[in-house]
Coordinates of C-alpha atoms in Angstrom, one line a residue:
M24 CA 98.5 64.6 108.5
K25 CA 101.2 65.9 106.6
I26 CA 102.1 69.4 106.5
K27 CA 100.7 69.7 103.2
E28 CA 97.5 68.6 103.8
I29 CA 97.2 71.6 106.4
L30 CA 98.4 73.9 103.3
A31 CA 96.0 73.3 101.2
V32 CA 93.2 74.0 103.8
L33 CA 94.8 77.7 104.4
E34 CA 95.0 77.8 100.4
E35 CA 91.2 77.2 100.5
M36 CA 90.9 79.8 103.7
A37 CA 93.3 82.4 101.3
P38 CA 94.3 81.4 97.9
L39 CA 97.9 82.8 97.5
A40 CA 97.1 84.0 94.0
Y41 CA 95.0 86.7 95.9
A42 CA 98.5 87.9 97.8
E43 CA 99.9 91.4 96.1
D44 CA 102.4 90.9 93.9
F45 CA 104.7 92.5 96.6
D46 CA 104.0 90.4 99.1
N47 CA 106.0 86.8 100.4
V48 CA 103.1 84.4 101.0
G49 CA 103.0 80.0 101.5
L50 CA 105.7 78.3 103.1
L51 CA 108.9 80.5 104.0
V52 CA 110.6 77.8 105.9
G53 CA 110.3 74.1 105.9
D54 CA 109.0 70.9 104.2
A55 CA 105.0 70.4 103.6
E56 CA 106.2 66.3 103.0
T57 CA 106.8 66.3 106.6
E58 CA 104.2 65.1 109.1
S59 CA 102.9 67.5 111.6
T60 CA 102.6 67.9 115.0
G61 CA 100.4 70.8 115.6
V62 CA 100.0 73.8 114.5
L63 CA 100.4 77.2 116.1
V64 CA 98.9 80.3 114.8
C65 CA 100.5 83.7 115.5
H66 CA 100.3 87.4 114.2
D67 CA 104.4 87.4 114.1
A68 CA 106.2 84.4 113.7
L69 CA 109.0 86.1 116.2
E70 CA 111.7 84.1 117.9
N71 CA 109.8 83.7 121.2
V72 CA 106.8 82.3 119.4
I73 CA 109.0 79.7 117.7
E74 CA 109.8 79.0 121.2
E75 CA 106.1 78.8 122.2
A76 CA 105.8 76.3 119.2
I77 CA 108.6 74.1 120.6
S78 CA 106.9 73.6 124.1
K79 CA 103.8 73.0 123.0
N80 CA 105.2 70.2 120.3
C81 CA 103.9 72.4 117.2
N82 CA 106.0 71.6 114.1
L83 CA 104.0 74.4 111.7
V84 CA 103.8 78.1 112.7
V85 CA 101.1 79.9 110.4
C86 CA 102.0 83.6 110.7
F87 CA 99.6 86.8 109.7
H88 CA 103.0 88.7 109.2
P89 CA 105.5 86.7 106.8
I90 CA 108.9 86.9 109.0
L91 CA 110.9 86.5 105.2
F92 CA 109.4 89.6 103.7
S93 CA 112.5 91.1 101.7
G94 CA 115.6 88.9 100.4
I95 CA 118.1 88.1 102.7
K96 CA 121.9 87.2 101.8
K97 CA 122.7 85.8 105.1
I98 CA 121.3 83.9 108.3
T99 CA 123.6 84.6 110.9
G100 CA 121.7 85.3 113.5
K101 CA 122.1 89.2 113.8
N102 CA 118.6 90.4 113.6
Y103 CA 115.3 89.4 115.0
V104 CA 114.2 88.0 111.3
E105 CA 117.8 85.8 111.2
R106 CA 117.2 84.5 114.6
A107 CA 113.4 83.1 114.0
I108 CA 114.4 81.7 111.2
L109 CA 117.6 79.7 112.5
K110 CA 115.6 78.3 115.1
A111 CA 112.5 77.5 113.4
I112 CA 115.3 75.2 111.2
K113 CA 117.4 74.1 113.4
N114 CA 114.0 72.7 115.5
D115 CA 112.2 71.2 112.1
I116 CA 109.6 73.7 112.5
A117 CA 107.4 75.0 109.1
I118 CA 106.2 78.6 108.7
Y119 CA 103.6 79.8 106.8
A120 CA 102.2 83.3 105.8
V121 CA 99.1 84.2 104.3
H122 CA 99.0 88.3 104.9
T123 CA 97.7 90.0 101.5
A124 CA 96.3 87.0 100.4
L125 CA 94.0 87.4 103.8
D126 CA 94.1 91.0 103.2
N127 CA 91.8 90.7 99.6
H128 CA 89.4 87.8 100.3
S129 CA 86.1 88.6 101.2
A130 CA 85.9 86.7 104.6
G131 CA 89.6 88.0 105.4
V132 CA 91.5 90.8 107.2
N133 CA 88.8 94.0 106.8
K134 CA 85.7 91.3 107.0
I135 CA 87.0 90.5 110.0
F136 CA 87.2 94.4 111.2
C137 CA 83.7 95.1 110.3
D138 CA 82.6 92.4 112.1
A139 CA 84.2 93.5 115.4
L140 CA 82.9 97.0 115.0
G141 CA 79.3 95.4 114.1
L142 CA 79.3 97.2 110.3
T143 CA 76.5 95.9 108.1
N144 CA 76.0 96.0 104.4
T145 CA 79.9 95.6 103.8
K146 CA 81.8 95.6 100.4
V147 CA 85.4 96.0 99.3
L148 CA 86.8 99.2 99.2
I149 CA 89.5 98.5 96.3
P150 CA 88.5 95.8 94.1
K151 CA 91.2 93.9 92.5
Q152 CA 92.3 94.4 88.5
N153 CA 93.3 92.4 85.9
F154 CA 92.0 89.5 88.0
I155 CA 89.4 87.9 85.7
Q156 CA 89.5 86.1 82.3
K157 CA 86.9 85.0 80.1
L158 CA 86.8 81.4 78.8
V159 CA 84.5 80.8 75.0
T160 CA 84.9 77.1 73.8
Y161 CA 83.1 75.0 71.5
T162 CA 81.2 72.1 71.5
T163 CA 78.0 69.8 70.2
P164 CA 74.8 70.1 71.9
D165 CA 74.7 66.8 73.2
N166 CA 78.2 67.4 74.9
S167 CA 77.5 71.3 76.1
E168 CA 76.2 70.0 79.6
K169 CA 79.3 67.4 80.6
V170 CA 81.7 70.5 79.1
R171 CA 79.7 73.2 81.4
N172 CA 79.2 71.5 84.3
A173 CA 82.8 70.2 84.9
M174 CA 84.0 73.8 84.0
F175 CA 81.6 75.2 86.9
Q176 CA 83.0 72.5 89.1
A177 CA 86.6 73.4 88.2
G178 CA 85.2 77.0 89.8
A179 CA 84.2 78.6 86.5
G180 CA 81.3 80.4 86.0
T181 CA 81.1 82.5 89.7
I182 CA 79.8 86.1 89.8
G183 CA 79.5 87.6 92.9
N184 CA 76.6 85.5 95.1
Y185 CA 75.7 83.9 92.2
D186 CA 77.2 80.0 90.2
N187 CA 77.2 78.5 87.6
C188 CA 76.9 81.2 85.1
S189 CA 77.2 81.0 81.5
F190 CA 76.2 82.3 78.0
N191 CA 74.9 79.7 75.2
T192 CA 74.5 80.5 71.7
E193 CA 73.6 77.7 69.1
G194 CA 76.1 77.8 65.8
F195 CA 76.8 76.6 62.7
F196 CA 80.4 74.8 62.1
T197 CA 82.2 73.4 59.4
F198 CA 85.7 71.7 59.3
Q199 CA 87.8 68.9 57.3
G200 CA 90.3 66.9 58.8
N201 CA 93.4 65.9 57.4
E202 CA 95.0 62.3 56.6
N203 CA 96.3 62.5 60.5
S204 CA 93.0 63.3 62.0
N205 CA 91.0 61.1 64.1
P206 CA 87.2 62.6 63.9
V207 CA 84.6 61.6 66.5
I208 CA 82.2 63.6 64.0
G209 CA 82.3 63.0 60.2
E210 CA 85.3 61.7 58.1
R211 CA 88.8 62.2 57.6
G212 CA 89.1 64.1 54.3
K213 CA 85.6 65.2 54.4
L214 CA 84.6 68.5 55.0
H215 CA 81.7 68.6 57.5
T216 CA 79.3 70.9 58.7
G217 CA 76.5 70.8 62.0
T218 CA 75.6 72.5 64.9
E219 CA 77.7 73.9 68.2
I220 CA 77.2 75.1 71.3
K221 CA 79.5 78.1 72.0
I222 CA 80.1 78.1 76.0
E223 CA 81.0 81.1 77.5
V224 CA 82.4 81.5 81.0
I225 CA 84.6 83.7 83.3
F226 CA 86.6 82.5 86.5
E227 CA 89.6 84.0 88.3
K228 CA 93.0 83.6 86.7
H229 CA 94.9 81.2 88.9
L230 CA 92.0 78.5 88.4
Q231 CA 92.7 78.6 84.3
S232 CA 95.1 75.2 84.2
K233 CA 92.0 73.6 86.4
I234 CA 89.2 75.0 84.1
L235 CA 91.2 73.8 80.9
K236 CA 91.9 71.0 82.0
A237 CA 88.4 70.1 83.2
L238 CA 87.3 71.1 79.7
F239 CA 90.1 68.6 77.8
S240 CA 88.7 66.0 79.8
N241 CA 85.2 66.3 79.4
H242 CA 85.4 67.7 75.2
I243 CA 84.6 65.1 72.8
Y244 CA 86.3 66.7 70.0
E245 CA 90.1 65.2 69.2
E246 CA 91.2 69.4 68.8
V247 CA 89.2 71.4 71.2
A248 CA 88.6 74.8 69.9
Y249 CA 89.1 77.8 72.9
E250 CA 89.7 81.3 73.8
V251 CA 90.8 82.9 76.9
Y252 CA 90.5 86.7 77.0
N253 CA 92.0 88.9 80.3
L254 CA 88.7 91.5 80.6
E255 CA 89.9 94.8 82.2
N256 CA 86.3 94.2 85.0
S257 CA 87.4 95.1 88.9
H258 CA 86.7 91.7 90.7
Q259 CA 84.3 93.1 93.3
N260 CA 84.4 90.5 95.9
I261 CA 88.4 90.0 96.0
G262 CA 90.4 93.6 96.8
L263 CA 91.4 95.7 99.7
G264 CA 90.0 97.2 102.4
M265 CA 86.3 97.4 103.4
I266 CA 83.2 99.5 103.8
G267 CA 80.0 99.1 105.2
E268 CA 77.9 101.1 108.0
F269 CA 76.5 101.1 111.3
E270 CA 72.6 100.7 111.5
T271 CA 72.5 103.8 113.7
D272 CA 74.7 106.8 113.4
M273 CA 76.9 108.1 116.2
D274 CA 78.9 111.6 117.1
E275 CA 82.9 111.4 116.1
K276 CA 84.1 111.2 120.1
D277 CA 81.7 108.5 121.1
F278 CA 82.5 106.9 117.4
L279 CA 86.7 106.8 118.3
L280 CA 85.7 105.6 121.9
F281 CA 83.8 103.0 120.3
V282 CA 86.8 101.5 118.3
K283 CA 88.8 102.1 121.0
E284 CA 86.8 99.7 123.1
K285 CA 86.0 97.5 120.4
M286 CA 89.8 97.2 118.8
I287 CA 91.5 96.7 122.1
A288 CA 93.5 100.2 121.1
D289 CA 95.7 101.6 123.6
G290 CA 95.6 104.7 121.4
I291 CA 94.0 106.3 118.6
R292 CA 95.2 109.0 116.1
H293 CA 93.1 111.0 114.2
S294 CA 92.3 114.3 112.0
S295 CA 90.2 117.0 113.1
F296 CA 86.6 116.3 114.4
L297 CA 83.9 117.6 111.6
G298 CA 81.1 117.9 114.1
K299 CA 79.2 115.0 111.3
K300 CA 77.7 111.7 112.7
I301 CA 79.3 108.8 111.9
K302 CA 77.4 106.4 109.8
K303 CA 79.3 105.0 106.7
V304 CA 83.1 103.7 107.4
A305 CA 85.8 102.5 105.4
V306 CA 88.4 100.0 107.1
L307 CA 91.9 98.9 105.9
G308 CA 93.9 96.7 108.3
G309 CA 97.4 97.6 108.4
S310 CA 99.2 100.0 107.0
G311 CA 96.2 101.8 104.5
S312 CA 97.6 105.8 103.9
F313 CA 97.3 104.2 99.9
A314 CA 93.3 104.5 100.6
I315 CA 92.5 107.6 101.8
K316 CA 91.3 109.0 98.5
N317 CA 89.2 105.9 97.9
A318 CA 87.6 106.2 101.6
I319 CA 86.9 109.5 100.4
M320 CA 85.0 108.7 97.1
A321 CA 83.3 105.7 98.7
G322 CA 81.8 108.2 100.8
A323 CA 82.5 107.1 104.0
D324 CA 82.6 109.3 106.7
A325 CA 85.6 107.9 108.5
F326 CA 88.2 105.9 107.2
L327 CA 90.3 103.5 109.7
T328 CA 93.6 102.0 109.3
A329 CA 97.3 102.4 110.6
D330 CA 100.6 103.6 110.1
L331 CA 99.2 107.2 109.0
K332 CA 102.2 109.8 108.3
Y333 CA 101.7 113.4 110.0
H334 CA 100.8 114.8 106.3
Q335 CA 99.0 112.2 105.2
F336 CA 95.8 113.7 108.1
Y337 CA 95.8 116.8 105.8
E338 CA 94.8 114.1 102.9
A339 CA 91.4 114.1 105.2
E340 CA 90.7 117.4 103.7
N341 CA 88.0 117.8 106.1
R342 CA 86.1 115.2 104.2
L343 CA 85.7 112.8 106.9
L344 CA 87.2 111.4 110.0
L345 CA 90.5 109.8 109.2
A346 CA 92.0 107.7 112.8
D347 CA 95.0 105.3 112.6
I348 CA 94.3 102.9 115.4
G349 CA 97.5 101.0 115.1
H350 CA 98.7 98.5 112.7
F351 CA 98.7 95.1 115.2
E352 CA 95.4 96.7 116.7
S353 CA 93.4 97.2 113.0
E354 CA 94.7 93.5 112.7
R355 CA 94.2 91.5 115.8
Y356 CA 91.7 89.2 115.4
T357 CA 92.9 87.5 112.4
K358 CA 94.4 84.9 114.4
N359 CA 91.5 84.2 116.1
Y360 CA 89.5 83.7 112.3
I361 CA 92.7 81.8 111.3
V362 CA 92.1 79.7 114.3
D363 CA 88.7 78.7 113.9
Y364 CA 88.8 78.4 110.4
L365 CA 91.3 75.7 111.3
R366 CA 89.2 73.7 113.6
K367 CA 86.3 73.5 111.9
K368 CA 88.2 72.2 108.8
I369 CA 90.7 70.0 110.5
L370 CA 88.6 67.7 113.6
N371 CA 90.9 66.2 116.2
F372 CA 94.1 68.2 115.8
A373 CA 95.9 70.3 117.8
I374 CA 95.3 73.9 116.1
I375 CA 96.8 76.2 118.8
L376 CA 96.1 80.3 119.3
S377 CA 99.8 81.4 120.1
E378 CA 99.4 83.3 123.5
E379 CA 102.4 85.5 122.9
N380 CA 101.5 89.2 122.1
T381 CA 104.3 90.5 119.1
N382 CA 103.2 93.9 119.1
P383 CA 106.4 95.7 119.2
V384 CA 104.3 99.0 119.7
K385 CA 104.1 99.8 123.4
Y386 CA 102.4 103.1 124.6
L387 CA 102.4 104.9 127.8

């Protein structure tokens, strides 16, 4: 199996188009055409993880955090990033990162976080903006079902828990082909009138080329009329953070002790107790201070995230319990999810969970 075949499965799990613009996801090091000997899944692709991959005969390392995040001008081995890259290149090991592509997925990092805590009725906290487009096209009644189904198969027409969604209206059309035309209906040089079906579907914008290809391949006209619009609708199933609720509420201290146990956190920093029960909880794995206001607006009793600064605890404004459980801790089950996903999709192949603890933060 070539590395590119494994990458295709990873992109099914976490489409790279879901990633934030600032991020660096996908294949960071290596040749996708290389035959893979095995996959090592880790949180951070550090030098010791690359050594582990070598020892376990894995030439593809799938990491959550991208080891290459910002631009570098030299690779001389003077820091931990350069050392990891050098070792990977010397040993023909590819590195692939998922990061915010999986952060934004409805089954990704924050759903994993929620599931670890047993939260139910979950939904995205900050839905992704400017990600939905609408396609409008026109064809004959006899051709409409073929065109519709082809676009559905290419990914169009999905709205939340529903698929094969479209709106269709019947209308009156006119056209006249010039001397270079080759009309399927009517004759060159003569005005033709008839009935058409207008088909409207929405889709995630990264699927546009695939859907247009399906449209053109299944349409009967020589010239296909279509329009694509950008929609301002937010995507309710893609975005950062998540909010859910417990079946039974609990006291604030009991809640934090419960989180500490479930997320295996060595310490939790938190804002002042408010003397209220905790039932509705917002989470955002990794650095999530930017989402404090979103958690408050969503009516959360508590917000769990990481990397909070001193003054950011004031932003709780006595409206919710704000807790920093640690960056690694908030994402700790992500690599397990990736391993489980790959093992279900790729049978009889070495998919290995890294044994290296790459959390750089230690506690006394």
